[in-house]
Amino acid sequence: MLRIAASASTASPIEEISQVQIQQHLELDAKTEQRAAKLACPICYYPLVKKSDESSSSIYGSLLGCDRCKKDYRNNGTYLDLTVAASSGEYTESMPAATELFRSPLVSFLYERGWRQNFVWGGFPGPEKEFEMAKEYLKPTIGGTIVDASCGSGLFSRLFVKSGMFSQVIALDFSENMLRQCSEFVEKENIPNENFVLVRADISRLPFPSGSIDAIHAGAALHCWPSPASACCKLSSSIQSVLTLSRAEVAEISRVLRPGGVFVATTFIADVVPPAVPVLRFTRQYFAQFTSNTIYVSETELEDLCSACGLVGFTCVRNGFFVMISATKPS
């Protein structure tokens, strides 16, 4: 009887293989659910879940849904489209000229083939040096999830993946062509996508639950951020209306950062030409209105921007027109 019981409790090789496969599937599915949990509906910010009728063990190619809005979001083979207008048939968004410029195939193609290299005239030390500088600020978030906001062609996104600093890297941009270019570089450089996700989203409507992201990086992007919610309204004559264009995006960054999370960004700053500053203060609201770009004229202004959005511990590094800033979500 004992021998029979022992024999009955021993799994056959076929059963053992089946159990291993089931366990692997469960582990992959759990990992996918964990990755999807970092993503949220851009309408209500409710966490997205993987649809039960999908058999894929990867976010890529899978169908994600919002149980609250009852809206589905699918990966098109290159990126997840998590814009509000995703999957709409008739409605299209009219974006500012500067935003549309970066959505063009030509600019996307040229960005790492000469465009970004021209930033050296403004004091930008170059992507590799900028990356090393950013890593110092990001050390407290090692092992977490980082969002490379306005990632463009993924210049820094790919560096973050290669560094192995983070458990997940999310490359986020509004430009479909920039994301396609990023995907091409990822394939060319044989970068694994297990912990790498490309997401199309509006920077002022980040598709993440509140307090869910460890770090956000924005390379040469802060001056390019329009705020659709604010830009739709007529700008007031107040100079402060220009900063309103940036507050929406930085406030969103503050919302999605976890306590202790870090925001690092680079941009151009105009106070290296002192006589021009008073003129820029007066004219930049019109410049912002027609181009959607923002001219920053002092470090104090950038610090006030972060402070107004609930970020603390502001620091910056300067070199000519180049400035790298960092700020932290209070613990």
CSV table of C-alpha atoms in Angstrom, one decimal:
chain,number,residue,atom,x,y,z
A,1,MET,CA,0.0,0.0,0.0
A,2,LEU,CA,2.8,2.3,0.9
A,3,ARG,CA,4.6,1.6,-2.4
A,4,ILE,CA,1.4,2.3,-4.4
A,5,ALA,CA,0.8,5.6,-2.5
A,6,ALA,CA,4.3,6.7,-3.2
A,7,SER,CA,4.0,5.8,-6.8
A,8,ALA,CA,0.7,7.6,-7.1
A,9,SER,CA,2.2,10.8,-5.6
A,10,THR,CA,5.1,10.8,-8.0
A,11,ALA,CA,4.5,12.9,-11.1
A,12,SER,CA,5.4,11.4,-14.5
A,13,PRO,CA,8.0,13.2,-16.6
A,14,ILE,CA,5.2,14.6,-18.8
A,15,GLU,CA,3.4,15.9,-15.8
A,16,GLU,CA,6.6,17.5,-14.4
A,17,ILE,CA,7.2,19.3,-17.7
A,18,SER,CA,3.6,20.4,-17.7
A,19,GLN,CA,3.9,21.8,-14.2
A,20,VAL,CA,7.1,23.6,-15.1
A,21,GLN,CA,5.4,25.2,-18.1
A,22,ILE,CA,2.5,26.2,-16.1
A,23,GLN,CA,4.7,27.8,-13.4
A,24,GLN,CA,6.7,29.7,-16.1
A,25,HIS,CA,3.5,30.9,-17.7
A,26,LEU,CA,2.2,32.1,-14.3
A,27,GLU,CA,5.5,33.9,-13.5
A,28,LEU,CA,5.5,35.6,-16.9
A,29,ASP,CA,1.8,36.5,-16.6
A,30,ALA,CA,2.5,37.9,-13.1
A,31,LYS,CA,5.4,39.9,-14.4
A,32,THR,CA,3.3,41.3,-17.2
A,33,GLU,CA,0.5,42.3,-14.7
A,34,GLN,CA,3.2,44.0,-12.6
A,35,ARG,CA,4.5,46.0,-15.6
A,36,ALA,CA,1.0,46.8,-16.7
A,37,ALA,CA,0.2,48.1,-13.1
A,38,LYS,CA,2.6,51.0,-13.7
A,39,LEU,CA,0.3,52.1,-16.6
A,40,ALA,CA,-2.9,54.0,-16.2
A,41,CYS,CA,-5.8,55.2,-18.2
A,42,PRO,CA,-5.0,58.8,-19.4
A,43,ILE,CA,-8.7,59.7,-18.8
A,44,CYS,CA,-9.3,58.7,-15.2
A,45,TYR,CA,-5.7,57.5,-14.1
A,46,TYR,CA,-7.2,54.2,-13.1
A,47,PRO,CA,-4.5,51.4,-13.4
A,48,LEU,CA,-4.8,49.4,-16.6
A,49,VAL,CA,-5.1,45.6,-16.6
A,50,LYS,CA,-4.2,43.0,-19.1
A,51,LYS,CA,-7.4,41.7,-20.8
A,52,SER,CA,-8.1,38.1,-19.8
A,53,ASP,CA,-8.7,37.0,-23.4
A,54,GLU,CA,-5.2,37.8,-24.4
A,55,SER,CA,-2.7,34.9,-24.3
A,56,SER,CA,0.5,37.0,-24.8
A,57,SER,CA,2.9,37.0,-21.9
A,58,SER,CA,4.3,40.4,-22.9
A,59,ILE,CA,2.8,43.9,-22.8
A,60,TYR,CA,3.9,44.1,-26.4
A,61,GLY,CA,1.0,43.0,-28.6
A,62,SER,CA,-1.3,42.7,-25.6
A,63,LEU,CA,-4.6,44.4,-25.0
A,64,LEU,CA,-4.8,46.6,-21.9
A,65,GLY,CA,-8.1,47.9,-20.6
A,66,CYS,CA,-9.5,50.4,-18.1
A,67,ASP,CA,-12.2,48.8,-15.9
A,68,ARG,CA,-13.5,52.2,-14.9
A,69,CYS,CA,-13.7,53.9,-18.4
A,70,LYS,CA,-14.3,50.7,-20.2
A,71,LYS,CA,-11.8,51.7,-22.8
A,72,ASP,CA,-9.1,49.5,-24.4
A,73,TYR,CA,-5.6,50.3,-25.4
A,74,ARG,CA,-3.5,48.1,-27.7
A,75,ASN,CA,0.1,48.0,-28.7
A,76,ASN,CA,0.5,48.5,-32.4
A,77,GLY,CA,3.6,46.4,-32.6
A,78,THR,CA,5.9,49.4,-31.9
A,79,TYR,CA,4.4,51.3,-29.0
A,80,LEU,CA,1.4,51.5,-26.7
A,81,ASP,CA,-0.8,54.4,-27.6
A,82,LEU,CA,-2.0,55.9,-24.3
A,83,THR,CA,-3.2,59.2,-25.5
A,84,VAL,CA,-6.8,60.3,-24.7
A,85,ALA,CA,-7.6,60.2,-28.5
A,86,ALA,CA,-6.2,56.6,-28.9
A,87,SER,CA,-8.3,54.4,-31.1
A,88,SER,CA,-10.7,57.3,-32.0
A,89,GLY,CA,-11.9,57.1,-35.6
A,90,GLU,CA,-12.9,60.7,-36.3
A,91,TYR,CA,-11.5,62.9,-33.5
A,92,THR,CA,-8.0,64.3,-34.1
A,93,GLU,CA,-6.0,66.7,-32.0
A,94,SER,CA,-4.6,69.9,-33.4
A,95,MET,CA,-1.2,70.5,-31.7
A,96,PRO,CA,1.1,73.5,-31.6
A,97,ALA,CA,3.6,74.0,-34.5
A,98,ALA,CA,6.6,72.9,-32.4
A,99,THR,CA,4.9,69.7,-31.4
A,100,GLU,CA,3.9,68.9,-34.9
A,101,LEU,CA,7.5,69.6,-36.1
A,102,PHE,CA,8.8,66.8,-33.9
A,103,ARG,CA,6.1,64.4,-35.2
A,104,SER,CA,7.4,64.7,-38.7
A,105,PRO,CA,9.4,61.7,-40.2
A,106,LEU,CA,12.2,64.0,-41.3
A,107,VAL,CA,13.0,65.5,-37.9
A,108,SER,CA,12.6,62.1,-36.3
A,109,PHE,CA,15.2,60.7,-38.7
A,110,LEU,CA,17.6,63.6,-38.3
A,111,TYR,CA,17.4,63.9,-34.5
A,112,GLU,CA,20.4,61.7,-33.8
A,113,ARG,CA,21.9,62.3,-37.2
A,114,GLY,CA,23.0,65.9,-36.6
A,115,TRP,CA,20.1,67.7,-34.9
A,116,ARG,CA,20.9,66.8,-31.3
A,117,GLN,CA,24.7,67.3,-31.9
A,118,ASN,CA,24.0,71.0,-32.7
A,119,PHE,CA,23.1,71.6,-29.1
A,120,VAL,CA,26.8,71.9,-28.2
A,121,TRP,CA,26.6,75.5,-29.3
A,122,GLY,CA,24.4,76.2,-26.3
A,123,GLY,CA,26.7,74.5,-23.8
A,124,PHE,CA,25.2,71.0,-23.8
A,125,PRO,CA,28.1,68.7,-23.0
A,126,GLY,CA,26.8,65.8,-25.1
A,127,PRO,CA,24.5,62.8,-24.4
A,128,GLU,CA,27.2,60.6,-22.8
A,129,LYS,CA,28.3,63.4,-20.4
A,130,GLU,CA,24.7,64.4,-19.7
A,131,PHE,CA,23.8,60.8,-19.0
A,132,GLU,CA,26.6,60.5,-16.4
A,133,MET,CA,25.5,63.8,-14.8
A,134,ALA,CA,21.9,62.6,-14.6
A,135,LYS,CA,22.9,59.2,-13.1
A,136,GLU,CA,24.3,61.0,-10.1
A,137,TYR,CA,21.0,62.6,-9.3
A,138,LEU,CA,19.1,59.4,-10.0
A,139,LYS,CA,21.2,57.2,-7.6
A,140,PRO,CA,18.4,57.2,-4.9
A,141,THR,CA,16.0,55.6,-7.4
A,142,ILE,CA,18.2,52.7,-8.6
A,143,GLY,CA,16.3,49.5,-9.1
A,144,GLY,CA,12.9,51.3,-9.6
A,145,THR,CA,11.0,52.4,-12.7
A,146,ILE,CA,12.1,55.4,-14.7
A,147,VAL,CA,10.2,57.3,-17.3
A,148,ASP,CA,12.2,59.0,-20.1
A,149,ALA,CA,9.7,61.8,-20.8
A,150,SER,CA,9.7,63.4,-24.3
A,151,CYS,CA,12.3,60.7,-25.1
A,152,GLY,CA,12.5,61.6,-28.8
A,153,SER,CA,14.3,58.8,-30.7
A,154,GLY,CA,15.2,57.2,-27.4
A,155,LEU,CA,18.8,58.5,-27.0
A,156,PHE,CA,18.7,58.4,-23.2
A,157,SER,CA,16.1,55.7,-22.9
A,158,ARG,CA,18.5,53.2,-24.5
A,159,LEU,CA,21.3,54.4,-22.3
A,160,PHE,CA,19.1,53.8,-19.2
A,161,VAL,CA,18.3,50.2,-20.4
A,162,LYS,CA,22.0,49.5,-21.1
A,163,SER,CA,23.0,50.8,-17.7
A,164,GLY,CA,20.9,48.2,-15.9
A,165,MET,CA,20.2,50.8,-13.2
A,166,PHE,CA,16.4,50.4,-13.4
A,167,SER,CA,14.0,47.4,-13.3
A,168,GLN,CA,11.9,49.1,-15.9
A,169,VAL,CA,12.4,51.9,-18.4
A,170,ILE,CA,9.5,53.6,-20.1
A,171,ALA,CA,10.3,55.7,-23.1
A,172,LEU,CA,7.5,58.2,-23.5
A,173,ASP,CA,6.8,60.7,-26.3
A,174,PHE,CA,3.8,62.2,-28.2
A,175,SER,CA,5.5,61.8,-31.6
A,176,GLU,CA,4.6,58.5,-33.4
A,177,ASN,CA,7.6,58.9,-35.7
A,178,MET,CA,10.1,59.5,-32.8
A,179,LEU,CA,8.8,56.3,-31.2
A,180,ARG,CA,9.2,54.4,-34.4
A,181,GLN,CA,12.8,55.7,-34.8
A,182,CYS,CA,13.5,54.7,-31.2
A,183,SER,CA,12.2,51.2,-31.9
A,184,GLU,CA,14.5,50.9,-35.0
A,185,PHE,CA,17.5,51.9,-32.9
A,186,VAL,CA,16.5,49.4,-30.2
A,187,GLU,CA,16.3,46.6,-32.8
A,188,LYS,CA,19.6,47.7,-34.4
A,189,GLU,CA,21.4,47.8,-31.1
A,190,ASN,CA,19.9,44.4,-30.0
A,191,ILE,CA,18.5,46.0,-26.8
A,192,PRO,CA,16.2,43.5,-24.9
A,193,ASN,CA,12.7,44.8,-24.4
A,194,GLU,CA,11.8,42.7,-21.4
A,195,ASN,CA,12.0,45.7,-19.1
A,196,PHE,CA,11.6,48.4,-21.8
A,197,VAL,CA,8.3,49.8,-22.9
A,198,LEU,CA,7.6,52.5,-25.6
A,199,VAL,CA,4.5,54.6,-24.8
A,200,ARG,CA,2.8,57.4,-26.8
A,201,ALA,CA,1.3,59.9,-24.4
A,202,ASP,CA,0.7,63.5,-23.7
A,203,ILE,CA,3.2,65.0,-21.3
A,204,SER,CA,0.4,66.9,-19.5
A,205,ARG,CA,-1.7,63.8,-19.1
A,206,LEU,CA,0.8,61.1,-18.0
A,207,PRO,CA,-0.7,57.6,-18.1
A,208,PHE,CA,0.5,56.4,-14.7
A,209,PRO,CA,-1.2,56.1,-11.3
A,210,SER,CA,-0.3,58.7,-8.7
A,211,GLY,CA,2.8,58.0,-6.8
A,212,SER,CA,3.8,55.0,-8.9
A,213,ILE,CA,7.0,56.2,-10.6
A,214,ASP,CA,10.5,56.3,-9.1
A,215,ALA,CA,12.2,58.7,-11.5
A,216,ILE,CA,11.5,60.9,-14.5
A,217,HIS,CA,14.1,62.2,-16.9
A,218,ALA,CA,13.5,64.8,-19.5
A,219,GLY,CA,16.5,65.5,-21.8
A,220,ALA,CA,16.4,68.9,-23.7
A,221,ALA,CA,12.7,68.9,-23.4
A,222,LEU,CA,11.4,71.2,-20.7
A,223,HIS,CA,11.4,74.2,-23.0
A,224,CYS,CA,9.3,72.3,-25.6
A,225,TRP,CA,6.4,71.4,-23.4
A,226,PRO,CA,3.1,72.9,-24.3
A,227,SER,CA,0.1,72.4,-22.1
A,228,PRO,CA,-2.9,71.6,-24.3
A,229,ALA,CA,-5.3,72.3,-21.4
A,230,SER,CA,-3.7,75.8,-21.0
A,231,ALA,CA,-2.8,76.5,-24.6
A,232,CYS,CA,-6.4,76.1,-25.6
A,233,CYS,CA,-7.3,79.1,-23.6
A,234,LYS,CA,-6.4,82.6,-24.6
A,235,LEU,CA,-3.2,83.7,-22.9
A,236,SER,CA,-3.5,86.6,-20.5
A,237,SER,CA,-1.3,89.7,-20.7
A,238,SER,CA,0.5,88.6,-17.5
A,239,ILE,CA,4.0,87.3,-17.9
A,240,GLN,CA,3.0,84.6,-15.4
A,241,SER,CA,0.8,83.0,-18.1
A,242,VAL,CA,4.0,81.7,-19.7
A,243,LEU,CA,4.9,79.7,-16.7
A,244,THR,CA,1.4,78.2,-16.7
A,245,LEU,CA,2.3,76.4,-19.9
A,246,SER,CA,5.0,74.5,-18.0
A,247,ARG,CA,3.2,74.1,-14.6
A,248,ALA,CA,0.7,71.6,-16.0
A,249,GLU,CA,3.5,69.2,-17.1
A,250,VAL,CA,5.6,69.6,-14.0
A,251,ALA,CA,2.5,69.2,-11.8
A,252,GLU,CA,1.8,65.9,-13.6
A,253,ILE,CA,5.4,64.8,-13.0
A,254,SER,CA,5.0,65.6,-9.3
A,255,ARG,CA,1.7,63.7,-9.3
A,256,VAL,CA,3.1,60.4,-10.6
A,257,LEU,CA,6.4,60.4,-8.7
A,258,ARG,CA,6.4,58.4,-5.5
A,259,PRO,CA,7.6,60.0,-2.3
A,260,GLY,CA,11.3,60.4,-2.6
A,261,GLY,CA,11.1,60.1,-6.4
A,262,VAL,CA,13.5,62.2,-8.5
A,263,PHE,CA,12.9,64.5,-11.5
A,264,VAL,CA,15.9,65.4,-13.7
A,265,ALA,CA,15.7,67.6,-16.7
A,266,THR,CA,17.9,69.7,-19.0
A,267,THR,CA,16.9,72.8,-21.0
A,268,PHE,CA,18.1,76.1,-22.3
A,269,ILE,CA,18.3,79.2,-20.1
A,270,ALA,CA,18.7,82.7,-21.4
A,271,ASP,CA,20.3,84.6,-18.5
A,272,VAL,CA,23.8,84.3,-20.1
A,273,VAL,CA,22.9,87.4,-22.1
A,274,PRO,CA,21.9,89.9,-19.3
A,275,PRO,CA,20.9,92.8,-21.6
A,276,ALA,CA,18.4,90.5,-23.4
A,277,VAL,CA,16.7,89.3,-20.3
A,278,PRO,CA,14.3,92.3,-19.8
A,279,VAL,CA,13.3,92.1,-23.5
A,280,LEU,CA,12.8,88.4,-23.2
A,281,ARG,CA,10.6,88.8,-20.1
A,282,PHE,CA,8.4,91.1,-22.1
A,283,THR,CA,8.2,89.2,-25.4
A,284,ARG,CA,8.3,85.6,-24.3
A,285,GLN,CA,4.6,85.3,-23.7
A,286,TYR,CA,4.0,86.0,-27.4
A,287,PHE,CA,6.9,83.7,-28.4
A,288,ALA,CA,5.2,80.9,-26.3
A,289,GLN,CA,1.8,81.7,-27.8
A,290,PHE,CA,3.0,81.2,-31.3
A,291,THR,CA,5.7,78.5,-30.9
A,292,SER,CA,4.5,76.6,-27.7
A,293,ASN,CA,8.2,76.8,-26.5
A,294,THR,CA,9.1,78.5,-23.2
A,295,ILE,CA,12.1,80.8,-22.7
A,296,TYR,CA,13.5,80.4,-19.1
A,297,VAL,CA,15.4,83.5,-18.0
A,298,SER,CA,16.8,82.5,-14.6
A,299,GLU,CA,17.6,79.6,-12.2
A,300,THR,CA,15.2,81.1,-9.7
A,301,GLU,CA,12.3,80.8,-12.2
A,302,LEU,CA,13.0,77.1,-12.7
A,303,GLU,CA,13.2,76.6,-8.9
A,304,ASP,CA,9.9,78.4,-8.4
A,305,LEU,CA,8.4,76.2,-11.1
A,306,CYS,CA,9.4,73.0,-9.3
A,307,SER,CA,8.4,74.5,-5.9
A,308,ALA,CA,4.9,75.5,-7.2
A,309,CYS,CA,4.4,71.9,-8.3
A,310,GLY,CA,5.3,70.4,-4.9
A,311,LEU,CA,8.9,69.4,-5.6
A,312,VAL,CA,11.7,70.2,-3.2
A,313,GLY,CA,15.5,70.0,-3.0
A,314,PHE,CA,16.1,71.9,-6.2
A,315,THR,CA,19.6,71.8,-7.6
A,316,CYS,CA,21.1,72.9,-10.9
A,317,VAL,CA,24.3,72.7,-12.9
A,318,ARG,CA,25.1,75.3,-15.6
A,319,ASN,CA,27.2,75.6,-18.7
A,320,GLY,CA,26.4,78.5,-21.0
A,321,PHE,CA,22.8,78.2,-22.1
A,322,PHE,CA,22.7,74.6,-20.8
A,323,VAL,CA,21.1,73.9,-17.4
A,324,MET,CA,20.5,70.6,-15.7
A,325,ILE,CA,18.0,70.7,-12.8
A,326,SER,CA,16.8,68.1,-10.3
A,327,ALA,CA,14.1,68.1,-7.7
A,328,THR,CA,12.5,65.5,-5.4
A,329,LYS,CA,9.0,64.6,-4.4
A,330,PRO,CA,8.8,65.1,-0.6
A,331,SER,CA,8.9,61.8,1.4
